[in-house]
Short mmCIF file of N, CA and C in Angstrom, two decimals:
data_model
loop_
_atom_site.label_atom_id
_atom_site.label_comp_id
_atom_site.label_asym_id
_atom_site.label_seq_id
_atom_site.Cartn_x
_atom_site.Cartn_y
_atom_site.Cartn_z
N UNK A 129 -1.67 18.22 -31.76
CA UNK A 129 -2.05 17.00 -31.05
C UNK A 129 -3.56 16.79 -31.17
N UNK A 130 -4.07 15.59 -31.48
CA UNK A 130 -5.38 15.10 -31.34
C UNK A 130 -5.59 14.96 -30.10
N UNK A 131 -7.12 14.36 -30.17
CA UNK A 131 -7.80 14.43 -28.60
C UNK A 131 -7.36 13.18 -28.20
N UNK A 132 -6.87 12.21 -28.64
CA UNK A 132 -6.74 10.91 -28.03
C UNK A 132 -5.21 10.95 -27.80
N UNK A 133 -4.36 11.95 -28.03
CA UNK A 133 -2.92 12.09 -27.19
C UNK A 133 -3.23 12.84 -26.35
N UNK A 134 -4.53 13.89 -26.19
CA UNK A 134 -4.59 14.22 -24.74
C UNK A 134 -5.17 13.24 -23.68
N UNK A 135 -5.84 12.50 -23.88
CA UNK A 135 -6.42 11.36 -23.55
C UNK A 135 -5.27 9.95 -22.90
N UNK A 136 -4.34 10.35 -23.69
CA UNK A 136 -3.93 9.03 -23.11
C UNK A 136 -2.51 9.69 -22.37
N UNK A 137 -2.43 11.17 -21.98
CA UNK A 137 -1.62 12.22 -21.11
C UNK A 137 -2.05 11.99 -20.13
N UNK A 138 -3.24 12.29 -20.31
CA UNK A 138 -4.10 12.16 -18.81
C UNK A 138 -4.07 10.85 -18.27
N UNK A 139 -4.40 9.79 -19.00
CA UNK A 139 -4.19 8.57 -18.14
C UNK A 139 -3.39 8.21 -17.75
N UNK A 140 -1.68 9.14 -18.25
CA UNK A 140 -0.71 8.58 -17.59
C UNK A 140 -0.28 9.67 -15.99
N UNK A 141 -1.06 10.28 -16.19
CA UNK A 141 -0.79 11.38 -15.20
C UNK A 141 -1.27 10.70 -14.34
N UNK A 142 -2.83 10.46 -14.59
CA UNK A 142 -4.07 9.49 -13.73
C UNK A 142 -2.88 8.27 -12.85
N UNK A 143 -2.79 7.23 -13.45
CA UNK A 143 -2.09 6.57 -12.89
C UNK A 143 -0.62 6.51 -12.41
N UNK A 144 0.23 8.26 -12.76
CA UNK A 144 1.25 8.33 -11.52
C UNK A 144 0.95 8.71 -9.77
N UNK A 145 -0.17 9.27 -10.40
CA UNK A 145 -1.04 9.80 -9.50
C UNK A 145 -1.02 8.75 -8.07
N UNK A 146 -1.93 8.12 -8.80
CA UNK A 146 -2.06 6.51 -8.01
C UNK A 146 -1.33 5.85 -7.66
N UNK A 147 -0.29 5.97 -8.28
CA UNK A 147 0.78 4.70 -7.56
C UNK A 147 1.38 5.20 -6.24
N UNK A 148 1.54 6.60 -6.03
CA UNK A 148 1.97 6.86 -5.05
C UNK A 148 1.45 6.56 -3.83
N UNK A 149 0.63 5.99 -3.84
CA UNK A 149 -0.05 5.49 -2.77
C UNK A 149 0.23 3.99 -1.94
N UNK A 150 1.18 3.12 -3.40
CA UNK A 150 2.37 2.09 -3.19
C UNK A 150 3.50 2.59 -1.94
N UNK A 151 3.77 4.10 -2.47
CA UNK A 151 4.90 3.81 -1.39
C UNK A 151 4.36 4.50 0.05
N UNK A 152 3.55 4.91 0.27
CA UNK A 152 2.90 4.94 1.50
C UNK A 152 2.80 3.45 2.29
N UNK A 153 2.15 2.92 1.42
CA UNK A 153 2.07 1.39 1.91
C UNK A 153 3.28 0.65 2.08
N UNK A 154 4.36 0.91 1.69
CA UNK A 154 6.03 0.48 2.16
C UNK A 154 6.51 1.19 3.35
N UNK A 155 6.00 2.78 3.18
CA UNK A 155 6.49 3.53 4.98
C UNK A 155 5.45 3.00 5.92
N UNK A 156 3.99 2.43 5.99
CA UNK A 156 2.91 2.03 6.72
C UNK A 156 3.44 0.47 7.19
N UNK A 157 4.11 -0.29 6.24
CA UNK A 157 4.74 -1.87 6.44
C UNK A 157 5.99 -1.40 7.34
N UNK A 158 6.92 -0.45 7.29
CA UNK A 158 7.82 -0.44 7.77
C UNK A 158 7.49 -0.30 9.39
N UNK A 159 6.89 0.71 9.51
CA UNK A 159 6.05 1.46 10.57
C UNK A 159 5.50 0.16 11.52
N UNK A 160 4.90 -0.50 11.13
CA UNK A 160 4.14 -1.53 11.69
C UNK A 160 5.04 -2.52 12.35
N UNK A 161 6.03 -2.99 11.51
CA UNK A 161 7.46 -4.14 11.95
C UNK A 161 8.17 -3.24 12.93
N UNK A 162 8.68 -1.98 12.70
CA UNK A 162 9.53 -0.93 13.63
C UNK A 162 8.66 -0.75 14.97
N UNK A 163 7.75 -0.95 15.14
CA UNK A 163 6.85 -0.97 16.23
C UNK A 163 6.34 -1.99 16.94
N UNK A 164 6.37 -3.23 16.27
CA UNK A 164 6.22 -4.22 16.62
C UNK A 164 7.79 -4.53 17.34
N UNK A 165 8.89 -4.26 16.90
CA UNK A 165 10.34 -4.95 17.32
C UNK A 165 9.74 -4.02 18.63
N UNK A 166 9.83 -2.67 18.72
CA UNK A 166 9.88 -2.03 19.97
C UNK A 166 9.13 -2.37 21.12
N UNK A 167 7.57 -2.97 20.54
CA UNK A 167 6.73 -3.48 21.53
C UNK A 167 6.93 -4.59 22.15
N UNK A 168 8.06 -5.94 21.13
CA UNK A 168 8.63 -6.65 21.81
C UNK A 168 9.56 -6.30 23.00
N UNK A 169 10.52 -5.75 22.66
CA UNK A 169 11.65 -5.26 23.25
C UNK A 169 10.85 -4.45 25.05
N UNK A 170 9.78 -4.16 24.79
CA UNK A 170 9.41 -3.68 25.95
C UNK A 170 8.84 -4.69 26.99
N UNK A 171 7.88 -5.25 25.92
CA UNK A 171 7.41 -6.33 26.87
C UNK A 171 6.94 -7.65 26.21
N UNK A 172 8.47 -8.46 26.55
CA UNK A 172 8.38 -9.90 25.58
C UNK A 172 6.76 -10.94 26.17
N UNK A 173 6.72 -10.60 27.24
CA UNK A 173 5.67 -11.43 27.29
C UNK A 173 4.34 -11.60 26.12
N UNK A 174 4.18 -10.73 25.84
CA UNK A 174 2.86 -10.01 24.69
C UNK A 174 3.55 -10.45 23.26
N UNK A 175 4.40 -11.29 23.07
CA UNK A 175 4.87 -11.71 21.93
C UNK A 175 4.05 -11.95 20.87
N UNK A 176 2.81 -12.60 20.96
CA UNK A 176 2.00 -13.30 20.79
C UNK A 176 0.57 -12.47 20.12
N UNK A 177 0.12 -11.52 21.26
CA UNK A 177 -0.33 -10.69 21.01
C UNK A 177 -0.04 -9.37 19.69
N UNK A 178 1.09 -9.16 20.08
CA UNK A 178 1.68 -7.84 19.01
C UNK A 178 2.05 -8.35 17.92
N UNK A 179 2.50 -9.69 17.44
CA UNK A 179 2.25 -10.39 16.00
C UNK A 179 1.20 -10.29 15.66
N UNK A 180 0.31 -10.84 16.55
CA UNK A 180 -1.32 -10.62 15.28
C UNK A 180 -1.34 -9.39 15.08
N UNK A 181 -1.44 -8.44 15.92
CA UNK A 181 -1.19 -7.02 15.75
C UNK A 181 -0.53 -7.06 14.72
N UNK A 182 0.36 -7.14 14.66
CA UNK A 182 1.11 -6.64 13.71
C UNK A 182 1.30 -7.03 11.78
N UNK A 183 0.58 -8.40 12.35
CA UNK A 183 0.17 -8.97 10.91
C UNK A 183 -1.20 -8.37 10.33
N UNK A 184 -1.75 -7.85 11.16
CA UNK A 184 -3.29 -7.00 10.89
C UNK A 184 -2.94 -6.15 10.21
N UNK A 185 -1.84 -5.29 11.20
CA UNK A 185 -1.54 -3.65 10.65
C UNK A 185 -1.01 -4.05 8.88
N UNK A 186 -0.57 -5.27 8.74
CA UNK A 186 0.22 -5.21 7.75
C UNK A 186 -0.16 -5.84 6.67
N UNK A 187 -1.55 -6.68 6.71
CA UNK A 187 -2.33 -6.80 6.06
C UNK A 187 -3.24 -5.29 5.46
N UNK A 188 -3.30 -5.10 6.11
CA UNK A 188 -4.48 -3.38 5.60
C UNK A 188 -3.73 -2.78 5.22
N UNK A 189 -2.65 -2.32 5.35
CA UNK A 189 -1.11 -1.81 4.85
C UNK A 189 -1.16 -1.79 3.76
N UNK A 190 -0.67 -3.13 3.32
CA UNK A 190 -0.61 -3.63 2.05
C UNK A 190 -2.04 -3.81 0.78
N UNK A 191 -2.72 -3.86 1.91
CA UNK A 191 -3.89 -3.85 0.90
C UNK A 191 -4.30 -2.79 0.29
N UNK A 192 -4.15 -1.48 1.11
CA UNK A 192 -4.50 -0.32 0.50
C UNK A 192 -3.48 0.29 -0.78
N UNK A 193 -1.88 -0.51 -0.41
CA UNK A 193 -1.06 -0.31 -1.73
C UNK A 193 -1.27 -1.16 -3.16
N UNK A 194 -2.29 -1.99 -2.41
CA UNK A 194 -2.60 -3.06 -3.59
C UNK A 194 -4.05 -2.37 -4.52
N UNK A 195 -4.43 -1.82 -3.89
CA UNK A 195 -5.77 -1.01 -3.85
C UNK A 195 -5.05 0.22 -5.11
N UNK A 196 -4.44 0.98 -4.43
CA UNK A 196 -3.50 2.18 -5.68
C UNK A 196 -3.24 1.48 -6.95
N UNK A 197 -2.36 0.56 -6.70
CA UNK A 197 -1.98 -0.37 -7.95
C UNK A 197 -2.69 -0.89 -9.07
N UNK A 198 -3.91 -1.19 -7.92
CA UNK A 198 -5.02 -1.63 -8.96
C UNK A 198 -5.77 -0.65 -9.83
N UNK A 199 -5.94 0.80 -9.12
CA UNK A 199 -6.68 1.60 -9.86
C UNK A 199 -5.74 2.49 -11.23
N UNK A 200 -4.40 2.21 -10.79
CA UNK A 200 -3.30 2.84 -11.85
C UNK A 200 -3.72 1.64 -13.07
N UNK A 201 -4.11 0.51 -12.83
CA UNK A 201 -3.85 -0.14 -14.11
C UNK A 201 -5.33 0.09 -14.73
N UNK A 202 -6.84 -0.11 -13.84
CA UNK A 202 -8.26 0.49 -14.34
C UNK A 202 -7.60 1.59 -15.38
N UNK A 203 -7.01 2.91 -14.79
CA UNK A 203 -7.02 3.77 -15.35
C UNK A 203 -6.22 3.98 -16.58
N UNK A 204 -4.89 3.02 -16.70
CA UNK A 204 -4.50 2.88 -17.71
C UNK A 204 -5.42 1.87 -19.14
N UNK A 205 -5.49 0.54 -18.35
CA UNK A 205 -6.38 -0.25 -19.33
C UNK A 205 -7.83 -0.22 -19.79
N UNK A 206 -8.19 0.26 -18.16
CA UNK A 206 -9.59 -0.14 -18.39
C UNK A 206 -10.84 0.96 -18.75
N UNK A 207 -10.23 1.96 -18.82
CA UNK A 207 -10.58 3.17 -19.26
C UNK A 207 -10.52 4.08 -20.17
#
């Protein structure tokens, strides 16, 4: 093997690496909705409240899986 099939081993390692950080961000989205139903269920009044909550949690959530995603492809393409 040449150096540029070790090279491009590593980048695929590099970016399995990374993606796993996608499905964190699917148990962190789940987490956030499963907590939000419960916080309804306790106290409907705060309806209102625990949506933004909960659209926050699930914004940053997602962003940080968007964040993995992005660096799996740096590391595949852009590197």
């Amino acid at each position: 093997m040449n150096n540029q099939n070790y090279i491009f081993c590593a980048k695929l390692i590099g970016a399995g690496a990374a993606t796993i950080g996608v499905a964190g961000s699917g148990a962190g989205i789940g987490t956030v909705f499963g907590n939000l139903i419960i916080g309804y269920a306790r106290n409907p009044k705060l309806k209102q409240q625990l949506f933004t909550y909960a659209i926050l949690g699930f914004a940053i959530s997602e962003a940080m899986g968007l964040f993995c995603l992005m660096m799996a492809f740096l590391i595949l393409y852009g590197i």
